[in-house]
Short mmCIF file of the N, C-alpha and C atoms (twelve columns), coordinates in Angstrom:
data_MODEL
# 
_entry.id   MODEL 
# 
loop_
_atom_site.group_PDB 
_atom_site.id 
_atom_site.type_symbol 
_atom_site.label_atom_id 
_atom_site.label_alt_id 
_atom_site.label_comp_id 
_atom_site.label_asym_id 
_atom_site.label_seq_id 
_atom_site.Cartn_x 
_atom_site.Cartn_y 
_atom_site.Cartn_z 
_atom_site.pdbx_PDB_model_num 
ATOM 1   N N  . MET A 1  21.377  -19.518 20.668  1 
ATOM 2   C CA . MET A 1  20.814  -20.135 21.848  1 
ATOM 3   C C  . MET A 1  21.082  -19.274 23.077  1 
ATOM 4   N N  . ILE A 2  22.268  -18.706 23.146  1 
ATOM 5   C CA . ILE A 2  22.583  -17.845 24.281  1 
ATOM 6   C C  . ILE A 2  21.711  -16.600 24.245  1 
ATOM 7   N N  . ASP A 3  21.536  -16.021 23.042  1 
ATOM 8   C CA . ASP A 3  20.689  -14.832 22.923  1 
ATOM 9   C C  . ASP A 3  19.259  -15.127 23.350  1 
ATOM 10  N N  . ARG A 4  18.773  -16.293 22.983  1 
ATOM 11  C CA . ARG A 4  17.405  -16.650 23.340  1 
ATOM 12  C C  . ARG A 4  17.274  -16.787 24.854  1 
ATOM 13  N N  . ARG A 5  18.248  -17.386 25.466  1 
ATOM 14  C CA . ARG A 5  18.180  -17.564 26.918  1 
ATOM 15  C C  . ARG A 5  18.324  -16.247 27.655  1 
ATOM 16  N N  . SER A 6  19.131  -15.361 27.134  1 
ATOM 17  C CA . SER A 6  19.352  -14.092 27.825  1 
ATOM 18  C C  . SER A 6  18.219  -13.097 27.573  1 
ATOM 19  N N  . GLY A 7  17.354  -13.409 26.615  1 
ATOM 20  C CA . GLY A 7  16.229  -12.536 26.337  1 
ATOM 21  C C  . GLY A 7  16.546  -11.442 25.346  1 
ATOM 22  N N  . LYS A 8  17.733  -11.460 24.750  1 
ATOM 23  C CA . LYS A 8  18.097  -10.435 23.773  1 
ATOM 24  C C  . LYS A 8  17.491  -10.776 22.422  1 
ATOM 25  N N  . ASP A 9  17.083  -9.743  21.726  1 
ATOM 26  C CA . ASP A 9  16.528  -9.918  20.387  1 
ATOM 27  C C  . ASP A 9  17.659  -9.769  19.375  1 
ATOM 28  N N  . PRO A 10 17.901  -10.784 18.553  1 
ATOM 29  C CA . PRO A 10 19.024  -10.711 17.618  1 
ATOM 30  C C  . PRO A 10 18.788  -9.783  16.421  1 
ATOM 31  N N  . THR A 11 17.552  -9.326  16.206  1 
ATOM 32  C CA . THR A 11 17.288  -8.442  15.073  1 
ATOM 33  C C  . THR A 11 17.660  -7.013  15.428  1 
ATOM 34  N N  . SER A 12 18.267  -6.343  14.495  1 
ATOM 35  C CA . SER A 12 18.678  -4.964  14.744  1 
ATOM 36  C C  . SER A 12 17.574  -4.001  14.314  1 
ATOM 37  N N  . ARG A 13 17.725  -2.766  14.716  1 
ATOM 38  C CA . ARG A 13 16.753  -1.741  14.327  1 
ATOM 39  C C  . ARG A 13 16.757  -1.531  12.821  1 
ATOM 40  N N  . ALA A 14 17.930  -1.640  12.210  1 
ATOM 41  C CA . ALA A 14 18.023  -1.469  10.751  1 
ATOM 42  C C  . ALA A 14 17.222  -2.551  10.040  1 
ATOM 43  N N  . ASP A 15 17.294  -3.785  10.541  1 
ATOM 44  C CA . ASP A 15 16.517  -4.873  9.942   1 
ATOM 45  C C  . ASP A 15 15.017  -4.593  10.053  1 
ATOM 46  N N  . LEU A 16 14.605  -4.100  11.196  1 
ATOM 47  C CA . LEU A 16 13.187  -3.810  11.398  1 
ATOM 48  C C  . LEU A 16 12.726  -2.650  10.522  1 
ATOM 49  N N  . ARG A 17 13.592  -1.631  10.357  1 
ATOM 50  C CA . ARG A 17 13.246  -0.511  9.473   1 
ATOM 51  C C  . ARG A 17 13.089  -0.983  8.035   1 
ATOM 52  N N  . THR A 18 13.997  -1.849  7.601   1 
ATOM 53  C CA . THR A 18 13.926  -2.382  6.242   1 
ATOM 54  C C  . THR A 18 12.648  -3.189  6.056   1 
ATOM 55  N N  . LEU A 19 12.342  -4.037  7.013   1 
ATOM 56  C CA . LEU A 19 11.127  -4.845  6.939   1 
ATOM 57  C C  . LEU A 19 9.886   -3.958  6.916   1 
ATOM 58  N N  . ARG A 20 9.868   -2.934  7.755   1 
ATOM 59  C CA . ARG A 20 8.731   -2.017  7.807   1 
ATOM 60  C C  . ARG A 20 8.543   -1.303  6.476   1 
ATOM 61  N N  . ALA A 21 9.624   -0.838  5.882   1 
ATOM 62  C CA . ALA A 21 9.541   -0.141  4.595   1 
ATOM 63  C C  . ALA A 21 9.027   -1.077  3.504   1 
ATOM 64  N N  . LYS A 22 9.512   -2.311  3.492   1 
ATOM 65  C CA . LYS A 22 9.053   -3.282  2.492   1 
ATOM 66  C C  . LYS A 22 7.567   -3.583  2.664   1 
ATOM 67  N N  . LEU A 23 7.149   -3.763  3.900   1 
ATOM 68  C CA . LEU A 23 5.735   -4.045  4.157   1 
ATOM 69  C C  . LEU A 23 4.849   -2.875  3.740   1 
ATOM 70  N N  . GLN A 24 5.280   -1.658  4.047   1 
ATOM 71  C CA . GLN A 24 4.490   -0.494  3.666   1 
ATOM 72  C C  . GLN A 24 4.353   -0.388  2.154   1 
ATOM 73  N N  . ARG A 25 5.446   -0.624  1.420   1 
ATOM 74  C CA . ARG A 25 5.380   -0.567  -0.040  1 
ATOM 75  C C  . ARG A 25 4.439   -1.623  -0.588  1 
ATOM 76  N N  . ARG A 26 4.498   -2.817  -0.032  1 
ATOM 77  C CA . ARG A 26 3.612   -3.886  -0.516  1 
ATOM 78  C C  . ARG A 26 2.154   -3.590  -0.213  1 
ATOM 79  N N  . ILE A 27 1.886   -3.044  0.955   1 
ATOM 80  C CA . ILE A 27 0.509   -2.699  1.317   1 
ATOM 81  C C  . ILE A 27 -0.025  -1.614  0.386   1 
ATOM 82  N N  . VAL A 28 0.796   -0.610  0.095   1 
ATOM 83  C CA . VAL A 28 0.371   0.460   -0.809  1 
ATOM 84  C C  . VAL A 28 0.108   -0.099  -2.197  1 
ATOM 85  N N  . ARG A 29 1.004   -0.963  -2.697  1 
ATOM 86  C CA . ARG A 29 0.798   -1.564  -4.020  1 
ATOM 87  C C  . ARG A 29 -0.482  -2.389  -4.056  1 
ATOM 88  N N  . TYR A 30 -0.722  -3.166  -3.009  1 
ATOM 89  C CA . TYR A 30 -1.920  -4.006  -2.955  1 
ATOM 90  C C  . TYR A 30 -3.175  -3.138  -2.939  1 
ATOM 91  N N  . ASN A 31 -3.184  -2.104  -2.100  1 
ATOM 92  C CA . ASN A 31 -4.355  -1.228  -2.025  1 
ATOM 93  C C  . ASN A 31 -4.613  -0.532  -3.353  1 
ATOM 94  N N  . THR A 32 -3.552  -0.096  -4.016  1 
ATOM 95  C CA . THR A 32 -3.699  0.542   -5.318  1 
ATOM 96  C C  . THR A 32 -4.293  -0.428  -6.326  1 
ATOM 97  N N  . LEU A 33 -3.814  -1.651  -6.312  1 
ATOM 98  C CA . LEU A 33 -4.331  -2.671  -7.227  1 
ATOM 99  C C  . LEU A 33 -5.814  -2.938  -6.976  1 
ATOM 100 N N  . VAL A 34 -6.184  -3.087  -5.721  1 
ATOM 101 C CA . VAL A 34 -7.583  -3.370  -5.385  1 
ATOM 102 C C  . VAL A 34 -8.479  -2.203  -5.798  1 
ATOM 103 N N  . LEU A 35 -8.047  -0.974  -5.524  1 
ATOM 104 C CA . LEU A 35 -8.858  0.183   -5.905  1 
ATOM 105 C C  . LEU A 35 -8.976  0.311   -7.420  1 
ATOM 106 N N  . THR A 36 -7.908  0.011   -8.135  1 
ATOM 107 C CA . THR A 36 -7.955  0.053   -9.595  1 
ATOM 108 C C  . THR A 36 -8.927  -0.986  -10.128 1 
ATOM 109 N N  . MET A 37 -8.863  -2.193  -9.586  1 
ATOM 110 C CA . MET A 37 -9.779  -3.248  -10.020 1 
ATOM 111 C C  . MET A 37 -11.223 -2.855  -9.726  1 
ATOM 112 N N  . HIS A 38 -11.448 -2.255  -8.566  1 
ATOM 113 C CA . HIS A 38 -12.801 -1.833  -8.193  1 
ATOM 114 C C  . HIS A 38 -13.302 -0.738  -9.136  1 
ATOM 115 N N  . ASP A 39 -12.448 0.232   -9.439  1 
ATOM 116 C CA . ASP A 39 -12.848 1.313   -10.340 1 
ATOM 117 C C  . ASP A 39 -13.153 0.801   -11.739 1 
ATOM 118 N N  . GLU A 40 -12.376 -0.165  -12.205 1 
ATOM 119 C CA . GLU A 40 -12.623 -0.714  -13.537 1 
ATOM 120 C C  . GLU A 40 -13.918 -1.519  -13.575 1 
ATOM 121 N N  . ALA A 41 -14.237 -2.193  -12.488 1 
ATOM 122 C CA . ALA A 41 -15.457 -3.002  -12.435 1 
ATOM 123 C C  . ALA A 41 -16.700 -2.136  -12.254 1 
ATOM 124 N N  . ASN A 42 -16.563 -1.020  -11.547 1 
ATOM 125 C CA . ASN A 42 -17.695 -0.133  -11.257 1 
ATOM 126 C C  . ASN A 42 -17.336 1.302   -11.624 1 
ATOM 127 N N  . PRO A 43 -17.352 1.641   -12.892 1 
ATOM 128 C CA . PRO A 43 -16.977 3.014   -13.264 1 
ATOM 129 C C  . PRO A 43 -18.004 4.016   -12.751 1 
ATOM 130 N N  . ARG A 44 -17.514 5.170   -12.340 1 
ATOM 131 C CA . ARG A 44 -18.387 6.225   -11.841 1 
ATOM 132 C C  . ARG A 44 -18.997 6.992   -13.006 1 
ATOM 133 N N  . PRO A 45 -20.205 7.505   -12.810 1 
ATOM 134 C CA . PRO A 45 -20.758 8.377   -13.849 1 
ATOM 135 C C  . PRO A 45 -19.950 9.671   -13.896 1 
ATOM 136 N N  . GLN A 46 -19.878 10.267  -15.065 1 
ATOM 137 C CA . GLN A 46 -19.104 11.483  -15.223 1 
ATOM 138 C C  . GLN A 46 -19.809 12.628  -14.517 1 
ATOM 139 N N  . ARG A 47 -19.083 13.376  -13.708 1 
ATOM 140 C CA . ARG A 47 -19.698 14.452  -12.929 1 
ATOM 141 C C  . ARG A 47 -19.909 15.713  -13.756 1 
ATOM 142 N N  . TRP A 48 -19.012 16.011  -14.639 1 
ATOM 143 C CA . TRP A 48 -19.068 17.262  -15.386 1 
ATOM 144 C C  . TRP A 48 -19.678 17.025  -16.756 1 
ATOM 145 N N  . SER A 49 -20.552 17.900  -17.119 1 
ATOM 146 C CA . SER A 49 -21.140 17.782  -18.456 1 
ATOM 147 C C  . SER A 49 -20.252 18.525  -19.449 1 
ATOM 148 N N  . ASN A 50 -20.443 18.224  -20.708 1 
ATOM 149 C CA . ASN A 50 -19.651 18.857  -21.755 1 
ATOM 150 C C  . ASN A 50 -20.407 20.014  -22.409 1 
ATOM 151 N N  . ARG A 51 -21.288 20.663  -21.678 1 
ATOM 152 C CA . ARG A 51 -22.088 21.742  -22.251 1 
ATOM 153 C C  . ARG A 51 -21.217 22.880  -22.768 1 
ATOM 154 N N  . ARG A 52 -20.219 23.249  -22.025 1 
ATOM 155 C CA . ARG A 52 -19.361 24.355  -22.446 1 
ATOM 156 C C  . ARG A 52 -18.582 23.996  -23.706 1 
ATOM 157 N N  . CYS A 53 -18.163 22.764  -23.815 1 
ATOM 158 C CA . CYS A 53 -17.382 22.345  -24.978 1 
ATOM 159 C C  . CYS A 53 -18.238 22.289  -26.235 1 
ATOM 160 N N  . ASN A 54 -19.522 22.011  -26.089 1 
ATOM 161 C CA . ASN A 54 -20.393 21.849  -27.249 1 
ATOM 162 C C  . ASN A 54 -20.953 23.171  -27.761 1 
ATOM 163 N N  . GLN A 55 -20.786 24.252  -27.056 1 
ATOM 164 C CA . GLN A 55 -21.373 25.539  -27.463 1 
ATOM 165 C C  . GLN A 55 -20.550 26.218  -28.516 1 
# 
């Protein structure tokens, strides 16, 4: 209550760094999952032909 009245933020920089790192990891995992799901649902046509392998 005193901290709130004085305007001081009780969270430390270390807490914020930890939170930021956790959020970044979760965002990366989520984006990877979404892109994987999208790729599986809409596979791209193969760009390279196998002409050299078949000769």
